[in-house]
Protein backbone atom coordinates (compact mmCIF):
# COMPACT_ATOMS: atom_id res chain seq x y z
CA UNK A 1 0.00 0.00 0.00
CA UNK A 2 1.52 3.28 -1.12
CA UNK A 3 2.12 5.77 1.57
CA UNK A 4 2.95 9.39 2.20
CA UNK A 5 3.45 10.07 5.88
CA UNK A 6 3.60 13.43 7.60
CA UNK A 7 5.30 13.52 10.95
CA UNK A 8 2.51 15.19 12.93
CA UNK A 9 -1.25 15.42 12.59
CA UNK A 10 -1.56 18.40 14.92
CA UNK A 11 1.08 20.88 16.01
CA UNK A 12 0.98 23.97 18.20
CA UNK A 13 3.95 26.33 18.11
CA UNK A 14 4.75 29.77 19.46
CA UNK A 15 5.38 32.86 17.37
CA UNK A 16 9.05 33.11 16.43
CA UNK A 17 9.79 29.40 16.83
CA UNK A 18 11.54 27.46 14.09
CA UNK A 19 9.20 24.73 12.89
CA UNK A 20 9.98 21.61 10.90
CA UNK A 21 7.29 19.66 9.07
CA UNK A 22 8.49 16.32 7.77
CA UNK A 23 7.13 14.24 4.92
CA UNK A 24 8.25 10.76 3.92
CA UNK A 25 7.11 8.70 0.93
CA UNK A 26 7.83 5.06 0.27
CA UNK A 27 7.07 4.97 -3.46
CA UNK A 28 10.46 6.12 -4.81
CA UNK A 29 8.76 9.18 -6.33
CA UNK A 30 10.91 11.91 -7.83
CA UNK A 31 8.51 14.82 -7.27
CA UNK A 32 7.42 16.05 -3.88
CA UNK A 33 5.24 19.03 -2.98
CA UNK A 34 4.24 21.12 0.02
CA UNK A 35 0.89 22.91 0.07
CA UNK A 36 -1.07 24.88 2.57
CA UNK A 37 -4.83 24.85 2.58
CA UNK A 38 -6.99 27.62 3.98
CA UNK A 39 -10.77 28.08 3.78
CA UNK A 40 -11.77 29.77 0.55
CA UNK A 41 -8.24 29.73 -0.83
CA UNK A 42 -7.86 26.10 -1.78
CA UNK A 43 -4.56 24.27 -1.97
CA UNK A 44 -1.70 26.67 -2.55
CA UNK A 45 1.73 25.42 -3.58
CA UNK A 46 4.57 26.53 -1.31
CA UNK A 47 7.53 24.62 -2.72
CA UNK A 48 8.18 21.55 -4.76
CA UNK A 49 11.18 19.35 -5.44
CA UNK A 50 11.85 17.27 -8.53
CA UNK A 51 15.01 15.56 -7.31
CA UNK A 52 17.28 15.28 -4.31
CA UNK A 53 18.67 18.70 -3.35
CA UNK A 54 16.57 20.35 -6.10
CA UNK A 55 13.74 22.72 -5.25
CA UNK A 56 11.51 25.23 -6.96
CA UNK A 57 9.37 27.96 -5.44
CA UNK A 58 5.65 27.59 -5.69
CA UNK A 59 3.12 30.39 -5.50
CA UNK A 60 3.60 31.37 -1.85
CA UNK A 61 7.18 30.58 -0.73
CA UNK A 62 7.64 33.63 1.51
CA UNK A 63 8.39 32.69 5.09
CA UNK A 64 9.18 29.09 4.19
CA UNK A 65 12.16 27.02 3.12
CA UNK A 66 12.54 23.36 2.23
CA UNK A 67 15.11 20.61 2.37
CA UNK A 68 15.42 17.43 0.34
CA UNK A 69 18.56 15.57 1.35
CA UNK A 70 17.15 12.12 0.56
CA UNK A 71 14.74 11.10 -2.16
CA UNK A 72 12.07 9.86 0.24
CA UNK A 73 12.04 12.85 2.58
CA UNK A 74 10.93 16.43 1.99
CA UNK A 75 10.95 18.87 4.87
CA UNK A 76 9.17 22.20 5.15
CA UNK A 77 10.77 24.74 7.45
CA UNK A 78 9.19 27.80 8.97
CA UNK A 79 12.23 29.85 10.00
CA UNK A 80 10.28 32.07 12.40
CA UNK A 81 6.68 31.00 12.75
CA UNK A 82 4.01 33.68 12.60
CA UNK A 83 0.29 33.54 13.35
CA UNK A 84 -0.57 33.95 9.65
CA UNK A 85 1.11 30.60 9.05
CA UNK A 86 -1.59 28.85 11.03
CA UNK A 87 -3.00 26.46 8.43
CA UNK A 88 -3.38 22.89 7.23
CA UNK A 89 -0.20 21.72 5.51
CA UNK A 90 -0.31 18.90 2.98
CA UNK A 91 2.55 17.01 1.42
CA UNK A 92 2.24 15.11 -1.85
CA UNK A 93 4.42 13.06 -4.14
CA UNK A 94 4.28 11.96 -7.79
CA UNK A 95 6.36 10.04 -10.26
CA UNK A 96 7.99 11.85 -13.14
CA UNK A 97 5.72 10.45 -15.89
CA UNK A 98 3.00 12.82 -16.99
CA UNK A 99 -0.20 11.00 -16.13
CA UNK A 100 0.70 9.86 -12.69
CA UNK A 101 -1.60 10.77 -9.85
CA UNK A 102 -0.41 12.53 -6.74
CA UNK A 103 -0.50 10.81 -3.39
CA UNK A 104 -1.08 12.96 -0.34
CA UNK A 105 -0.14 12.72 3.27
CA UNK A 106 -2.83 13.02 5.93
CA UNK A 107 -2.04 16.66 6.59
CA UNK A 108 -0.61 18.60 9.52
CA UNK A 109 -2.79 21.18 11.19
CA UNK A 110 -0.39 23.79 12.49
CA UNK A 111 -1.49 26.43 14.95
CA UNK A 112 0.89 29.29 15.74
CA UNK A 113 0.02 31.14 18.94
CA UNK B 1 2.04 31.01 -14.47
CA UNK B 2 -1.36 29.40 -14.19
CA UNK B 3 -4.86 30.76 -13.93
CA UNK B 4 -7.50 28.28 -12.80
CA UNK B 5 -11.17 29.12 -12.36
CA UNK B 6 -13.90 26.96 -10.76
CA UNK B 7 -17.23 27.83 -9.15
CA UNK B 8 -16.90 28.13 -5.39
CA UNK B 9 -19.95 26.15 -4.42
CA UNK B 10 -22.71 24.06 -5.97
CA UNK B 11 -25.72 22.29 -4.57
CA UNK B 12 -27.65 19.35 -5.98
CA UNK B 13 -30.06 16.68 -4.84
CA UNK B 14 -29.51 12.98 -4.44
CA UNK B 15 -29.94 11.07 -7.72
CA UNK B 16 -29.36 14.14 -9.87
CA UNK B 17 -26.54 14.96 -12.30
CA UNK B 18 -24.12 17.82 -11.71
CA UNK B 19 -21.42 19.32 -13.91
CA UNK B 20 -18.47 21.13 -12.34
CA UNK B 21 -16.60 23.37 -14.74
CA UNK B 22 -12.97 24.40 -14.76
CA UNK B 23 -11.28 26.89 -17.04
CA UNK B 24 -7.55 27.32 -17.04
CA UNK B 25 -4.70 29.19 -18.63
CA UNK B 26 -1.31 27.60 -18.35
CA UNK B 27 1.93 27.54 -20.27
CA UNK B 28 3.00 24.18 -21.66
CA UNK B 29 -0.22 22.30 -20.85
CA UNK B 30 0.17 18.56 -20.49
CA UNK B 31 -3.02 17.17 -19.06
CA UNK B 32 -5.55 17.91 -16.34
CA UNK B 33 -6.38 16.14 -13.10
CA UNK B 34 -9.53 16.11 -11.01
CA UNK B 35 -9.33 15.30 -7.31
CA UNK B 36 -11.97 14.81 -4.66
CA UNK B 37 -11.48 16.04 -1.11
CA UNK B 38 -13.82 15.27 1.76
CA UNK B 39 -13.79 17.65 4.69
CA UNK B 40 -10.82 17.03 6.96
CA UNK B 41 -9.22 14.54 4.59
CA UNK B 42 -6.49 14.60 1.95
CA UNK B 43 -7.40 14.87 -1.75
CA UNK B 44 -7.79 11.65 -3.70
CA UNK B 45 -7.37 11.13 -7.43
CA UNK B 46 -10.48 10.95 -9.63
CA UNK B 47 -9.39 11.35 -13.24
CA UNK B 48 -6.76 12.49 -15.69
CA UNK B 49 -7.39 13.86 -19.21
CA UNK B 50 -4.67 14.55 -21.71
CA UNK B 51 -6.60 14.28 -25.00
CA UNK B 52 -9.75 16.14 -25.98
CA UNK B 53 -12.98 14.36 -25.23
CA UNK B 54 -14.85 12.55 -22.52
CA UNK B 55 -13.38 9.94 -20.21
CA UNK B 56 -15.97 7.88 -18.36
CA UNK B 57 -15.32 6.07 -15.13
CA UNK B 58 -18.44 4.72 -13.51
CA UNK B 59 -20.65 7.52 -12.17
CA UNK B 60 -17.91 10.08 -12.82
CA UNK B 61 -16.83 11.41 -16.21
CA UNK B 62 -14.35 14.10 -17.12
CA UNK B 63 -14.17 16.17 -20.28
CA UNK B 64 -11.34 18.19 -21.74
CA UNK B 65 -11.06 20.76 -24.52
CA UNK B 66 -7.42 21.78 -24.88
CA UNK B 67 -8.11 24.51 -27.43
CA UNK B 68 -10.65 26.18 -25.13
CA UNK B 69 -8.73 25.66 -21.90
CA UNK B 70 -11.82 24.02 -20.45
CA UNK B 71 -12.67 20.90 -18.52
CA UNK B 72 -15.64 19.62 -16.60
CA UNK B 73 -16.35 16.84 -14.16
CA UNK B 74 -19.73 15.17 -14.52
CA UNK B 75 -21.20 13.33 -11.57
CA UNK B 76 -24.24 11.15 -12.20
CA UNK B 77 -26.70 9.51 -9.81
CA UNK B 78 -25.50 11.70 -7.01
CA UNK B 79 -25.16 10.19 -3.57
CA UNK B 80 -24.84 11.89 -0.20
CA UNK B 81 -21.24 10.70 0.02
CA UNK B 82 -20.41 12.80 -3.05
CA UNK B 83 -20.62 15.90 -0.86
CA UNK B 84 -17.02 17.07 -1.03
CA UNK B 85 -14.74 19.58 -2.69
CA UNK B 86 -13.65 18.90 -6.26
CA UNK B 87 -10.29 20.24 -7.31
CA UNK B 88 -9.15 20.89 -10.84
CA UNK B 89 -5.38 20.72 -11.50
CA UNK B 90 -3.90 21.40 -14.93
CA UNK B 91 -0.43 19.96 -15.29
CA UNK B 92 2.24 21.87 -17.13
CA UNK B 93 5.38 20.53 -18.75
CA UNK B 94 8.82 21.19 -17.46
CA UNK B 95 9.03 20.39 -13.79
CA UNK B 96 5.48 18.97 -13.62
CA UNK B 97 4.44 21.52 -11.08
CA UNK B 98 1.07 20.47 -9.68
CA UNK B 99 -1.13 23.49 -8.99
CA UNK B 100 -4.77 23.31 -7.97
CA UNK B 101 -7.76 25.53 -8.47
CA UNK B 102 -9.53 26.76 -5.33
CA UNK B 103 -11.96 23.88 -5.62
CA UNK B 104 -15.72 23.57 -5.91
CA UNK B 105 -17.59 22.58 -2.78
CA UNK B 106 -20.50 20.32 -3.72
CA UNK B 107 -23.34 19.82 -1.29
CA UNK B 108 -25.70 16.96 -2.03
CA UNK B 109 -29.02 17.10 -0.22
CA UNK B 110 -31.68 14.39 0.20
XYZ file of C-alpha atoms in Angstrom:
223
model
C 0.000 0.000 0.000
C 1.517 3.275 -1.120
C 2.117 5.768 1.575
C 2.953 9.392 2.205
C 3.452 10.074 5.880
C 3.598 13.430 7.599
C 5.303 13.520 10.953
C 2.510 15.185 12.931
C -1.253 15.416 12.593
C -1.561 18.400 14.923
C 1.083 20.879 16.009
C 0.981 23.973 18.201
C 3.947 26.329 18.112
C 4.746 29.767 19.456
C 5.378 32.857 17.370
C 9.054 33.108 16.433
C 9.794 29.404 16.825
C 11.540 27.462 14.086
C 9.198 24.729 12.887
C 9.976 21.606 10.898
C 7.288 19.657 9.067
C 8.486 16.320 7.772
C 7.131 14.240 4.920
C 8.254 10.760 3.922
C 7.107 8.704 0.931
C 7.828 5.059 0.269
C 7.070 4.970 -3.463
C 10.459 6.124 -4.810
C 8.761 9.183 -6.332
C 10.906 11.912 -7.834
C 8.510 14.821 -7.273
C 7.422 16.054 -3.878
C 5.238 19.034 -2.978
C 4.244 21.119 0.015
C 0.892 22.907 0.071
C -1.068 24.880 2.570
C -4.831 24.853 2.579
C -6.988 27.625 3.984
C -10.771 28.079 3.777
C -11.771 29.774 0.546
C -8.236 29.732 -0.825
C -7.860 26.102 -1.778
C -4.560 24.269 -1.966
C -1.695 26.673 -2.545
C 1.725 25.425 -3.575
C 4.565 26.532 -1.308
C 7.532 24.621 -2.724
C 8.181 21.546 -4.759
C 11.177 19.353 -5.443
C 11.850 17.266 -8.531
C 15.009 15.556 -7.306
C 17.279 15.281 -4.308
C 18.669 18.702 -3.347
C 16.572 20.354 -6.097
C 13.738 22.719 -5.252
C 11.507 25.231 -6.956
C 9.370 27.962 -5.436
C 5.651 27.593 -5.685
C 3.121 30.394 -5.502
C 3.596 31.365 -1.846
C 7.180 30.585 -0.734
C 7.641 33.631 1.508
C 8.387 32.694 5.085
C 9.176 29.086 4.191
C 12.158 27.024 3.117
C 12.537 23.356 2.228
C 15.105 20.613 2.365
C 15.419 17.429 0.337
C 18.556 15.565 1.353
C 17.145 12.123 0.563
C 14.738 11.095 -2.155
C 12.072 9.861 0.235
C 12.040 12.845 2.582
C 10.927 16.427 1.987
C 10.953 18.869 4.867
C 9.167 22.197 5.152
C 10.774 24.743 7.451
C 9.194 27.802 8.968
C 12.233 29.846 10.002
C 10.283 32.067 12.398
C 6.682 31.004 12.749
C 4.008 33.677 12.602
C 0.287 33.545 13.347
C -0.566 33.947 9.652
C 1.110 30.602 9.045
C -1.591 28.852 11.027
C -3.000 26.462 8.434
C -3.381 22.890 7.226
C -0.202 21.719 5.513
C -0.312 18.899 2.983
C 2.554 17.008 1.424
C 2.238 15.114 -1.853
C 4.425 13.056 -4.144
C 4.284 11.955 -7.793
C 6.360 10.036 -10.263
C 7.995 11.851 -13.143
C 5.721 10.454 -15.892
C 2.998 12.818 -16.992
C -0.202 11.001 -16.133
C 0.704 9.862 -12.688
C -1.599 10.766 -9.849
C -0.406 12.532 -6.736
C -0.505 10.805 -3.387
C -1.083 12.962 -0.336
C -0.145 12.721 3.274
C -2.834 13.018 5.927
C -2.036 16.664 6.595
C -0.608 18.600 9.524
C -2.791 21.177 11.187
C -0.387 23.791 12.490
C -1.492 26.427 14.953
C 0.886 29.293 15.743
C 0.020 31.136 18.936
C 2.039 31.015 -14.468
C -1.359 29.398 -14.191
C -4.857 30.760 -13.927
C -7.504 28.283 -12.803
C -11.165 29.118 -12.358
C -13.896 26.959 -10.765
C -17.226 27.830 -9.150
C -16.903 28.134 -5.390
C -19.948 26.154 -4.421
C -22.710 24.064 -5.969
C -25.719 22.285 -4.569
C -27.650 19.350 -5.982
C -30.060 16.678 -4.838
C -29.515 12.979 -4.444
C -29.939 11.073 -7.716
C -29.364 14.137 -9.874
C -26.540 14.957 -12.300
C -24.123 17.820 -11.710
C -21.420 19.323 -13.905
C -18.472 21.128 -12.336
C -16.600 23.373 -14.744
C -12.970 24.398 -14.756
C -11.275 26.889 -17.043
C -7.550 27.321 -17.041
C -4.697 29.187 -18.630
C -1.308 27.596 -18.346
C 1.929 27.543 -20.274
C 2.996 24.176 -21.656
C -0.215 22.297 -20.853
C 0.169 18.559 -20.493
C -3.024 17.174 -19.060
C -5.549 17.910 -16.337
C -6.380 16.137 -13.101
C -9.526 16.106 -11.006
C -9.333 15.295 -7.309
C -11.970 14.809 -4.660
C -11.476 16.038 -1.113
C -13.825 15.268 1.756
C -13.792 17.652 4.688
C -10.817 17.029 6.962
C -9.224 14.544 4.586
C -6.489 14.597 1.950
C -7.404 14.871 -1.746
C -7.787 11.647 -3.696
C -7.374 11.134 -7.427
C -10.477 10.947 -9.627
C -9.386 11.355 -13.238
C -6.765 12.491 -15.692
C -7.387 13.857 -19.206
C -4.666 14.553 -21.711
C -6.600 14.285 -25.000
C -9.746 16.145 -25.979
C -12.977 14.362 -25.227
C -14.851 12.553 -22.525
C -13.385 9.939 -20.206
C -15.971 7.882 -18.364
C -15.318 6.070 -15.126
C -18.444 4.715 -13.506
C -20.646 7.522 -12.168
C -17.914 10.085 -12.818
C -16.831 11.414 -16.209
C -14.347 14.102 -17.119
C -14.174 16.166 -20.284
C -11.339 18.187 -21.743
C -11.055 20.762 -24.520
C -7.421 21.785 -24.880
C -8.113 24.508 -27.432
C -10.652 26.177 -25.131
C -8.735 25.655 -21.896
C -11.818 24.018 -20.447
C -12.666 20.901 -18.522
C -15.635 19.619 -16.601
C -16.353 16.843 -14.155
C -19.727 15.170 -14.516
C -21.203 13.331 -11.570
C -24.241 11.145 -12.205
C -26.702 9.505 -9.810
C -25.497 11.703 -7.007
C -25.156 10.189 -3.565
C -24.836 11.888 -0.203
C -21.238 10.703 0.021
C -20.413 12.804 -3.053
C -20.621 15.905 -0.862
C -17.018 17.069 -1.028
C -14.737 19.583 -2.687
C -13.654 18.901 -6.255
C -10.287 20.235 -7.312
C -9.147 20.887 -10.843
C -5.383 20.721 -11.500
C -3.896 21.397 -14.932
C -0.425 19.960 -15.291
C 2.238 21.871 -17.126
C 5.378 20.533 -18.749
C 8.816 21.194 -17.455
C 9.031 20.387 -13.792
C 5.476 18.971 -13.619
C 4.435 21.522 -11.085
C 1.072 20.472 -9.675
C -1.126 23.493 -8.993
C -4.774 23.313 -7.968
C -7.763 25.529 -8.465
C -9.530 26.763 -5.333
C -11.961 23.881 -5.620
C -15.725 23.570 -5.906
C -17.589 22.581 -2.784
C -20.504 20.324 -3.720
C -23.336 19.821 -1.293
C -25.703 16.957 -2.027
C -29.020 17.099 -0.216
C -31.684 14.392 0.199
